[in-house]
XYZ file of C-alpha atoms in Angstrom:
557
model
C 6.484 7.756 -26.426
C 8.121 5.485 -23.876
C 5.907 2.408 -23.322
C 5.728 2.774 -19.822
C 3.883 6.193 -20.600
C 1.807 5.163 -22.921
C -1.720 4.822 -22.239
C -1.661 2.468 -25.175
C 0.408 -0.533 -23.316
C -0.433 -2.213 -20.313
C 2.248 -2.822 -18.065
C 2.286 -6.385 -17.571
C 4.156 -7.748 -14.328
C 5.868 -11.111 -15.439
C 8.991 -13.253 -13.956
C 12.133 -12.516 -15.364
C 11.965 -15.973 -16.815
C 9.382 -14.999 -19.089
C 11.580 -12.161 -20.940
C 12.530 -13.894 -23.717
C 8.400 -14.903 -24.723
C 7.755 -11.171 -24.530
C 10.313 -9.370 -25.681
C 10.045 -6.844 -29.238
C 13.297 -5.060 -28.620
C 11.839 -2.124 -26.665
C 9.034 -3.181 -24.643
C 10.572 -4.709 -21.475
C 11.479 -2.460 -18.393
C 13.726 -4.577 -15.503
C 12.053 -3.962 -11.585
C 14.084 -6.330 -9.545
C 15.789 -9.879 -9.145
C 12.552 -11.571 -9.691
C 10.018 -9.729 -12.215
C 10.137 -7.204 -14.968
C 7.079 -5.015 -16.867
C 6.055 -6.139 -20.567
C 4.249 -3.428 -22.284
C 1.993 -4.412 -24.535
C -1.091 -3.033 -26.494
C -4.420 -2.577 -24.859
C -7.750 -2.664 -26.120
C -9.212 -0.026 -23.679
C -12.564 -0.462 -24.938
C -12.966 -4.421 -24.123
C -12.433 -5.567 -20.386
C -12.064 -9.205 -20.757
C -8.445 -8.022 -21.651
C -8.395 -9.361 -18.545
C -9.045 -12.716 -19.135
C -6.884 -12.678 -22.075
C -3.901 -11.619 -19.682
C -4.045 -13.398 -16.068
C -5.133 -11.385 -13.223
C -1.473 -11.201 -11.571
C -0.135 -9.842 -14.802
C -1.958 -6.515 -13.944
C -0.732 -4.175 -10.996
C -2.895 -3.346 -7.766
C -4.131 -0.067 -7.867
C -3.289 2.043 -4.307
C -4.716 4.326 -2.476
C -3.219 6.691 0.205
C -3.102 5.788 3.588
C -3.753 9.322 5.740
C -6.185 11.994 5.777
C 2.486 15.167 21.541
C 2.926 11.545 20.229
C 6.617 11.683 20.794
C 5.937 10.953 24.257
C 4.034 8.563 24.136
C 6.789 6.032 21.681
C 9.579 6.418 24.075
C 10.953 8.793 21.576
C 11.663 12.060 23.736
C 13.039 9.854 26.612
C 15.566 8.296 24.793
C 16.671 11.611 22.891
C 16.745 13.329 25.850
C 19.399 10.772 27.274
C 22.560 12.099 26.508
C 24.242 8.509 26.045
C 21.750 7.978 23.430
C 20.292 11.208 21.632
C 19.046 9.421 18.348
C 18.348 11.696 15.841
C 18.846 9.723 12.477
C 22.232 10.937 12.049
C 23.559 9.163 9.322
C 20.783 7.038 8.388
C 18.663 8.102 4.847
C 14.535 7.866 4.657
C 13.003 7.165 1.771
C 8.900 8.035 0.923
C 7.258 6.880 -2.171
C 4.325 8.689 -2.653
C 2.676 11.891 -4.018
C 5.949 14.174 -3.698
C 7.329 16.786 -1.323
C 7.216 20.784 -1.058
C 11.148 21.088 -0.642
C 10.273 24.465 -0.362
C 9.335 23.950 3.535
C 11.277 24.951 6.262
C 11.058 21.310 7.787
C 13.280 19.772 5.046
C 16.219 22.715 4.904
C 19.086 22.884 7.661
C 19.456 25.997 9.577
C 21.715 27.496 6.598
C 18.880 27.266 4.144
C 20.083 24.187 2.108
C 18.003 20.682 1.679
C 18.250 17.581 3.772
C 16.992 16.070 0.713
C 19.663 13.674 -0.938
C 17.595 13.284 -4.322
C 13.922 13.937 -5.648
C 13.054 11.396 -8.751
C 9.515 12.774 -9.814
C 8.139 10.259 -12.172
C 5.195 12.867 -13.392
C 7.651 14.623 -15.085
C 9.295 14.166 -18.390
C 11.089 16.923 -19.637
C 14.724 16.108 -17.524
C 16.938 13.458 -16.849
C 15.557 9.977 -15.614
C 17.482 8.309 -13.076
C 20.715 5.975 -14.533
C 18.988 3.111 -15.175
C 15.475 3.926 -15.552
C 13.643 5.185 -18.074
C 10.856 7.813 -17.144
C 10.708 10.721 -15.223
C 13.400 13.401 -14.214
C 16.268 12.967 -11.101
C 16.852 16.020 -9.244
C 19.638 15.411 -7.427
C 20.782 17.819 -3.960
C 22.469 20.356 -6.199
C 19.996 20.859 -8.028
C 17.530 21.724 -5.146
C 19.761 23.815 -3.810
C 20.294 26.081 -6.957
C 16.446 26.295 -6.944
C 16.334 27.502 -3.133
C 18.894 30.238 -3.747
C 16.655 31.164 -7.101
C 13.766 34.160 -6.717
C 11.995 31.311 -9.054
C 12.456 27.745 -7.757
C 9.988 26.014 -9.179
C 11.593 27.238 -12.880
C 14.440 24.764 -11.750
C 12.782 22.401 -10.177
C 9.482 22.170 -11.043
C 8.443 19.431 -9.031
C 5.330 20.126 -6.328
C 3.228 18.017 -3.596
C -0.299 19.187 -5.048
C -1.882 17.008 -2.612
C 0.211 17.161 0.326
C 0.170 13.279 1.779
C 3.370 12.946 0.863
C 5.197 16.079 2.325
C 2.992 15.526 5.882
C 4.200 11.444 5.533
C 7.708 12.638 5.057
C 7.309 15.720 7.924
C 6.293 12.774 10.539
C 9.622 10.628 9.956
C 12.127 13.630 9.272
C 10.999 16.796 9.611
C 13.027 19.514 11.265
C 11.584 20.449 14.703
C 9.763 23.520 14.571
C 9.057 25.239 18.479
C 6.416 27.648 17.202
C 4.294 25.110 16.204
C 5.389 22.323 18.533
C 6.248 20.150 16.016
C 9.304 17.864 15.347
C 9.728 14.845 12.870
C 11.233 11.766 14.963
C 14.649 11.242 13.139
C 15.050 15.663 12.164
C 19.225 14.727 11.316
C 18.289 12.298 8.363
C 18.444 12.443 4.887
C 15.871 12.459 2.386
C 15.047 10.603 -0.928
C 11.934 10.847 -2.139
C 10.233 8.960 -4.939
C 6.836 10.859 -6.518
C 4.959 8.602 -8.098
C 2.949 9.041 -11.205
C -0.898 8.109 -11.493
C -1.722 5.132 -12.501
C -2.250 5.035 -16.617
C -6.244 4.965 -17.363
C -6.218 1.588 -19.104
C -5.375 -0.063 -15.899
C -7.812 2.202 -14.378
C -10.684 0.926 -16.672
C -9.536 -2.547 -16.358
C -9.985 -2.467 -13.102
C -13.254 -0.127 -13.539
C -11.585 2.827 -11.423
C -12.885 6.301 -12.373
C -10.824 8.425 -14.646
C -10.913 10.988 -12.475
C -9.872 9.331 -8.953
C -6.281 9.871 -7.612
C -4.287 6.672 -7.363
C -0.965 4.754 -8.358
C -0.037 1.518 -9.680
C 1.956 -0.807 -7.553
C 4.645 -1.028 -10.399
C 5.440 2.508 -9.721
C 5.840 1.571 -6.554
C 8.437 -1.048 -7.068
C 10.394 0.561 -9.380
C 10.740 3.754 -6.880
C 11.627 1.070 -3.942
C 14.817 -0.113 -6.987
C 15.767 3.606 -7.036
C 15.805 4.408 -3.153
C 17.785 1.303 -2.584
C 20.228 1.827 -5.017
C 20.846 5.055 -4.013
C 21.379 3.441 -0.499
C 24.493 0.998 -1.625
C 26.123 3.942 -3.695
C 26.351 5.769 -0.545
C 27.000 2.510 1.839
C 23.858 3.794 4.005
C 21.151 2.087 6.030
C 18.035 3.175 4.858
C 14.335 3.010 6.016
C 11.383 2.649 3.163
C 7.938 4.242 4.300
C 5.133 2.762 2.465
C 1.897 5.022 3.080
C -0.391 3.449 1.054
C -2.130 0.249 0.396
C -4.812 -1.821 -1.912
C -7.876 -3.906 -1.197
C -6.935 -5.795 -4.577
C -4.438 -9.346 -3.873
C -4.895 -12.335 -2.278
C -4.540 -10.582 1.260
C -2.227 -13.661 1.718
C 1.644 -11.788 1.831
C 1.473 -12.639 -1.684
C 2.203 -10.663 -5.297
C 5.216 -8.466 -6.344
C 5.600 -5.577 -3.806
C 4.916 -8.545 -0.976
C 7.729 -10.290 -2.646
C 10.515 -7.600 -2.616
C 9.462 -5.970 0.418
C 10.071 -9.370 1.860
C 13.545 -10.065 0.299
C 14.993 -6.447 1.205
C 14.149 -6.450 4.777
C 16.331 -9.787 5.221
C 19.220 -7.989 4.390
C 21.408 -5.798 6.191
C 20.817 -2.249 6.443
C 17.178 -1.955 5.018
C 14.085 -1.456 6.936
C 10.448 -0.721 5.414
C 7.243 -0.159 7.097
C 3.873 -0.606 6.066
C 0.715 0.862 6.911
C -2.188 -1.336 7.780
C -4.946 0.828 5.534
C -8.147 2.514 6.895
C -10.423 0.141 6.328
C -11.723 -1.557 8.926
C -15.263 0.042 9.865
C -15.856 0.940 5.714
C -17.909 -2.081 5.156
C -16.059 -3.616 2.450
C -14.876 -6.569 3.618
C -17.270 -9.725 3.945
C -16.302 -13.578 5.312
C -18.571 -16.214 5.018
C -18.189 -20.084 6.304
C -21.355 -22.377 5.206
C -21.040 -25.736 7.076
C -24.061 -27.273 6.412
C -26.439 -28.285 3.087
C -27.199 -26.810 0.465
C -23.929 -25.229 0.849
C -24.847 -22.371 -0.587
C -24.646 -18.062 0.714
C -26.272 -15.820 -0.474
C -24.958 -12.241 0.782
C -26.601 -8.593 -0.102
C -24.097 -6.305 -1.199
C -25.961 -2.164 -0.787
C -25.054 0.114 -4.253
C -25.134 3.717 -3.768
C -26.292 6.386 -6.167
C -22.619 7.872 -7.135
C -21.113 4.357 -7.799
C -21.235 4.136 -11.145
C -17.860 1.686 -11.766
C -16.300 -0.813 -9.088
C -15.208 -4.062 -8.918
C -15.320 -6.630 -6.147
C -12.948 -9.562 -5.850
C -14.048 -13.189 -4.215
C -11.241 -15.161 -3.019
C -12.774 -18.738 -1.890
C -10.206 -20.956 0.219
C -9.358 -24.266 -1.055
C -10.221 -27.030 -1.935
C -13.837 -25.163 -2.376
C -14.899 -24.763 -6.149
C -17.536 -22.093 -6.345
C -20.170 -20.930 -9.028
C -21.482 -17.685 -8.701
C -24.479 -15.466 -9.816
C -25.377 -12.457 -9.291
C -28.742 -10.789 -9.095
C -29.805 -7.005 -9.543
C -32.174 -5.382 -7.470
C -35.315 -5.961 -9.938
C -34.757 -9.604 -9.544
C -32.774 -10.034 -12.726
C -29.838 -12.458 -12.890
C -26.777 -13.704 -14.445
C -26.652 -16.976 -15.228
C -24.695 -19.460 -12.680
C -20.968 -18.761 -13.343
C -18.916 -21.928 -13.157
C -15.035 -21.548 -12.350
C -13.143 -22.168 -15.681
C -9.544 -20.929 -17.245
C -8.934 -17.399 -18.711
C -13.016 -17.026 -19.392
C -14.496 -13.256 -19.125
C -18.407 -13.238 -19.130
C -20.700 -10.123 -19.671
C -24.099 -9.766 -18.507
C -25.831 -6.807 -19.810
C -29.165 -6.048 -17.871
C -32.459 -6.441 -20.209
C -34.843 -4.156 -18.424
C -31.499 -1.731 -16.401
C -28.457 -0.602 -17.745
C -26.211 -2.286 -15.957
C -23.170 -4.652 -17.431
C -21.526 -7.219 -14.555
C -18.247 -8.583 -16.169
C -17.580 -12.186 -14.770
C -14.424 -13.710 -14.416
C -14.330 -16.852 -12.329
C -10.562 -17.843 -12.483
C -10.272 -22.328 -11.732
C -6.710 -21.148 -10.244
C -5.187 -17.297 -9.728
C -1.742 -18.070 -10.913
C 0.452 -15.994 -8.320
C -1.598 -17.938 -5.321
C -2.969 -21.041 -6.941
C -6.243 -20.327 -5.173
C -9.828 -19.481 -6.956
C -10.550 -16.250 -7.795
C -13.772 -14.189 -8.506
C -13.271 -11.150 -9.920
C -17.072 -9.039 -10.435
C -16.982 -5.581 -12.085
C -20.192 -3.630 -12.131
C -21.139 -1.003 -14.953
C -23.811 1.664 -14.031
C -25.071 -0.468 -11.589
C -28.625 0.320 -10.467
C -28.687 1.875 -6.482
C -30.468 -0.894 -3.832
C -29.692 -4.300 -2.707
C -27.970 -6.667 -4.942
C -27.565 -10.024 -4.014
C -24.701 -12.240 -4.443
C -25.065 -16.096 -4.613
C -22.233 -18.237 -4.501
C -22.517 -21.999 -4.200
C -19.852 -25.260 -3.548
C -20.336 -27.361 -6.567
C -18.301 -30.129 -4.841
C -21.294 -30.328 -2.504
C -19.302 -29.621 0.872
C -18.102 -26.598 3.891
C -16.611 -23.751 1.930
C -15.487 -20.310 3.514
C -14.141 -17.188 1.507
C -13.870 -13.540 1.661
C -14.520 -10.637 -0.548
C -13.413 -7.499 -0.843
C -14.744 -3.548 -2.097
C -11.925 -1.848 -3.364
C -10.309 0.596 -0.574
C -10.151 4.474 0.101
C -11.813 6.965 -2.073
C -12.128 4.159 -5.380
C -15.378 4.220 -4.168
C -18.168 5.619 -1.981
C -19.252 5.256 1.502
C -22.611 4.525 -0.102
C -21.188 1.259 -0.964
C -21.202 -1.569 1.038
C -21.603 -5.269 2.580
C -24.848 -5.777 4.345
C -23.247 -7.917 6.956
C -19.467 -6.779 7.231
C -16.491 -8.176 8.650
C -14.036 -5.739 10.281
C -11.504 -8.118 10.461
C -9.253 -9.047 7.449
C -8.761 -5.591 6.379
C -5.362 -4.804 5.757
C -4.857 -3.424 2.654
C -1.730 -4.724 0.585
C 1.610 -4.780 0.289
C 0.734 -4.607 4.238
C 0.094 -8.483 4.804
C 3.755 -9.181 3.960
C 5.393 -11.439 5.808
C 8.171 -9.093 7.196
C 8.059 -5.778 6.971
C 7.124 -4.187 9.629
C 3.344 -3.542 9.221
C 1.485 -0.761 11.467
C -1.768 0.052 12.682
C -2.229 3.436 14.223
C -3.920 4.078 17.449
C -4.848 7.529 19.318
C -2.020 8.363 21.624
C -4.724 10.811 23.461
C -6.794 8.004 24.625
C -4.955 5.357 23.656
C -8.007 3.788 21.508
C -7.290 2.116 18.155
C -8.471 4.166 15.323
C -11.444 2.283 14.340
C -10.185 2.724 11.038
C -7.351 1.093 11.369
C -7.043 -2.328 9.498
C -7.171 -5.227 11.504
C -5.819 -9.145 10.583
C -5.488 -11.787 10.165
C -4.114 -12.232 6.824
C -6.729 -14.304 4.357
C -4.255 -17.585 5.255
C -4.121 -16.861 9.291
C -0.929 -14.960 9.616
C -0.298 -12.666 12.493
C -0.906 -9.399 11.029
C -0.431 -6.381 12.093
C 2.440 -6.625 13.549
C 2.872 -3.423 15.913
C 0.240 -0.172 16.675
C 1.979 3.490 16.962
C 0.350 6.711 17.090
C -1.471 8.052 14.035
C -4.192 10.240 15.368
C -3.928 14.023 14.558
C -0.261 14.214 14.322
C 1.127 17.617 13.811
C 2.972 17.614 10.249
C 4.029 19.839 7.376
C 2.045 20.857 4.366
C 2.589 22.461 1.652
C 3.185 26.206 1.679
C 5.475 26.233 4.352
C 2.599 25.744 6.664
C 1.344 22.789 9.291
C -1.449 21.085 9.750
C -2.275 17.423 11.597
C -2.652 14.462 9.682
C -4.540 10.937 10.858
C -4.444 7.238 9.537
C -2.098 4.416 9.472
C 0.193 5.926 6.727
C 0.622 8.687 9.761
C 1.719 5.459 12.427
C 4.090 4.196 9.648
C 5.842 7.194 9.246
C 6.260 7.079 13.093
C 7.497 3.463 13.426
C 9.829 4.594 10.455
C 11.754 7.355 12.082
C 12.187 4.647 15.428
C 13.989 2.276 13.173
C 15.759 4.698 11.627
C 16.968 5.808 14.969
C 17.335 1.831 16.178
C 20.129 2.219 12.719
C 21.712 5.111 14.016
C 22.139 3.200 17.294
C 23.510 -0.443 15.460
C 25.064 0.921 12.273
C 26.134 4.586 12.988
C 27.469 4.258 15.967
C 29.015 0.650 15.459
C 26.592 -1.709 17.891
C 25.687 -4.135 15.284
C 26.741 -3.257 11.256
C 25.157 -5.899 10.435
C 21.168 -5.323 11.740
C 18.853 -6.342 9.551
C 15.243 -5.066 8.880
C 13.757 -8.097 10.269
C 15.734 -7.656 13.116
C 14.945 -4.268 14.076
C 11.544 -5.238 13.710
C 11.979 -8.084 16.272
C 13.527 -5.323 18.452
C 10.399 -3.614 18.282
C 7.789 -6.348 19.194
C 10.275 -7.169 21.953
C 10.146 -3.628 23.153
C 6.597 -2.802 22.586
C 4.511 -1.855 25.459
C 1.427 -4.846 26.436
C -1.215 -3.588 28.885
C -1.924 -7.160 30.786
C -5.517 -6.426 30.333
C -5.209 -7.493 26.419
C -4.152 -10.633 24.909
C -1.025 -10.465 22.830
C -0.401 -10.858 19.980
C -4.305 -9.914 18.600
C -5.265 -8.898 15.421
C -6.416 -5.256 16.211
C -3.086 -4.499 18.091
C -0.321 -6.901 17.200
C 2.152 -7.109 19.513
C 1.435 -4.413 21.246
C 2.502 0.109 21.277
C 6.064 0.742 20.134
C 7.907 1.972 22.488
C 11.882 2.598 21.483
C 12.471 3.495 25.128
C 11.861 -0.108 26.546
C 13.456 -1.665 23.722
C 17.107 -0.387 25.050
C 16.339 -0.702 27.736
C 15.629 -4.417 27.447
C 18.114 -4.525 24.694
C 20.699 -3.572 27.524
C 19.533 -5.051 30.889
C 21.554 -7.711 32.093
């Protein structure tokens, strides 16, 4: 079986540099100008694997993003102008996530055919991969086609959106309007290229203690779909916008780690724009901040387990030059001993009168940051009030945060006592420059309380714009449509306005040369700021995109 299948191997993120210490012959798969996978083998069975390999080595584990606001983005004003009418033409939009019914009506012209350029579905293994990678099957526009013209399509191509975030995600950017159900994707003349990813393999599930049966994807995946939408980008010599729609609680929170890093790199250069949602977790209660000024510089902080919770991990990332021990004590009073901060070490603490296990690591230096790192994982952990005790063993002020891991990797019964709303954007979204968006309710125009709110863990503006995400109208699967909500919904949105920002610069010959970073410039510039509100915040950003204002400030002399 190919490595990067195999349940056996862990796919190990390492620099490029490294190749040559890791390399058998057939366990190395290339993601990018910087970093490549090693697959090794596992022990599934022993979790101070990690330990063995460093923290960065493994990939984040994502969650989905999502559960007439056309209007309200400046969108209908400036189609409606007839010296502008951007509809995408000519511009390609790419979504990486759980697939696409190419089936619906919303992704066919009027003569029955796709809009959809290519479909690589990494689930499946019984076609052609891409040229150049190694898993999954390519199915290119012809193929599609064929299949739509076929009393059978799916015995052509097989490939489906079982759980429909993807389709609705693609819908909001690109979907063909649709008058009976007042619906209409904000760029309806693009292309398509869609990316489904494949579940993240169980042994990085139970490495990160992630039940077997929860839906999520590895941020490897990820990458190596973001190689494959951009490459199909230069064949064609097309500007292209990336939609992220998903996130992680796992990183540094910092703009930091492999997705943060090529996300960065590709929206410097010409032609390439990629948003990123800002997660949903704000109001879940899984992010906690302490700063302890004053002797014994020590916090303790009570951390509620719920009933259904029976694997989870947390991770404490203490800003420097703190050196923190920890310990951790169960609800009947017992306790690990006092964790000390040390190289590569993985401790287990089996309960004596409970049957709960803590796993320990308590990482002197996390190599991709350079900053401590506490990493707890929690085995059939008994329900109540555990406390968690972290103290400065240099004897001075200390402040770090922790976080729960995000969406449905665990319960709402799980939580932080005392919570911290802020801090909660989920990564790749605390990137320095993609674009990264919250969502707010174009209705009321109230911020989702979900909605992820900054800084980042080092004090970087973040988010960077708000655009509507509540209850859009979307596509499902089964030729039907529904309404979707969440900041994967606002990302799609802000990526059908730079699309159409593209259509303006590259199509139509403004500026061939616009960068990512520069549309996004465009659209802080342009974003609407009610004088009532501070800006930039950490809620908002900048402010409400608004495409409208941006040409129009864009072209006022």
């Amino acid at each position: 079986m190919n490595k990067i299948l195999d349940d056996n191997y862990y796919d190990l993120i390492i620099s490029n540099i490294m190749i040559p210490y890791y390399d058998t012959g057939d366990n190395i798969t290339h993601m990018n100008i910087r970093n490549s996978l090693a697959h090794v083998p596992n022990n599934p069975k022993d979790p101070c694997d990690l330990g063995i390999h460093p923290y960065n080595a493994f990939p984040s584990i994502a969650t989905l993003s999502s559960t007439v606001s056309l209007e309200r983005s400046g969108v209908g004003t400036v189609q409606r102008n007839p010296h502008m009418a951007l509809f995408g033409r000519g511009i390609i939009v790419a979504v990486l996530d759980t697939g696409i019914d190419y089936q619906h009506q919303a992704f066919t012209y009027h003569d029955g055919t796709t809009r959809i350029l290519s479909l690589w579905d990494q689930t499946i293994q019984e076609g052609s991969p891409p040229d150049g990678f190694t898993y999954g099957t390519e199915y290119t526009r012809e193929h599609i086609n064929v299949a739509l013209k076929s009393d059978d399509p799916l015995s052509i191509v097989p490939s489906v959106d079982t759980n429909g975030h993807g389709t609705a995600i693609a819908s909001i950017i690109a979907g063909k309007s649709s008058p009976e159900y007042s619906f209409s994707g904000v760029v309806p003349e693009s292309d398509l290229v869609i990316v489904k990813l494949k579940q993240a393999k169980n042994s990085l599930k139970k490495i990160f203690f992630v039940p077997e049966d929860i839906e999520c994807y590895q941020e490897t995946d990820l990458i190596i779909g973001i190689a494959y939408v951009t490459s199909i980008a230069q064949r064609l010599n097309r500007p292209i916008v990336i939609c992220i729609a998903m996130g992680t609680s796992q990183s540094s929170h910092d703009g930091r780690g492999a997705t943060s890093f090529i996300t960065n790199y590709l929206v410097q250069q010409p032609n390439i724009g990629i948003t990123i949602s800002a997660g949903n977790e704000a109001n879940k209660h899984r992010h906690y901040y302490n700063s302890t000024t004053a002797v014994p510089f020590q916090n303790d902080f009570e951390l509620r387990v719920g009933g259904n919770d029976k694997l989870f991990a947390i991770e404490l990332w203490p800003l420097i030059p703190a050196r923190l021990s920890i310990e951790i004590i169960a609800p009947n009073r017992e306790s690990t001993m006092e964790v000390h901060p040390s190289l590569g070490v993985c401790r287990r603490f089996p309960g004596i009168f409970i049957p709960s296990v803590v796993w320990i690591n308590n990482y002197i230096f996390e190599e991709e940051t350079g900053d401590q790192l506490i990493l707890l994982r929690f085995q059939d952990p008994i329900p109540g009030n555990w406390t968690i005790r972290v103290k400065n063993l240099d004897n001075g002020p200390f402040s770090f945060h922790a976080w729960l891991p995000s969406a449905d990797l665990i319960s709402e019964e799980t939580f932080f006592l005392y919570s911290d709303p802020n801090t909660t954007i989920t990564s790749p979204g605390n990137a320095t420059s993609p674009l990264t968006v919250t969502a707010y309710n174009q209705f009321n125009n109230s911020i989702l309380p979900e909605s992820g709110r900054g800084y980042t863990r080092t004090g970087f503006m973040k988010p960077d714009i708000a655009a509507p995400g509540y209850q859009l109208t979307c596509a499902v699967p089964g030729n039907q449509y529904g309404s979707i909500t969440g900041s994967g919904t606002a990302a799609a949105h802000a990526a059908g306005i730079i699309a159409m920002v593209f259509e303006w610069a590259v199509s139509r010959g403004n500026y061939t040369n616009i960068t990512g970073i520069d549309v996004n410039r465009l659209l802080i510039r342009g974003a609407r700021r009610p004088s009532t509100t501070t800006y930039p915040n950490i809620v908002w950003g900048y402010g409400q995109i608004d495409i409208n204002t941006l040409f129009e400030r864009l072209t006022r002399t």
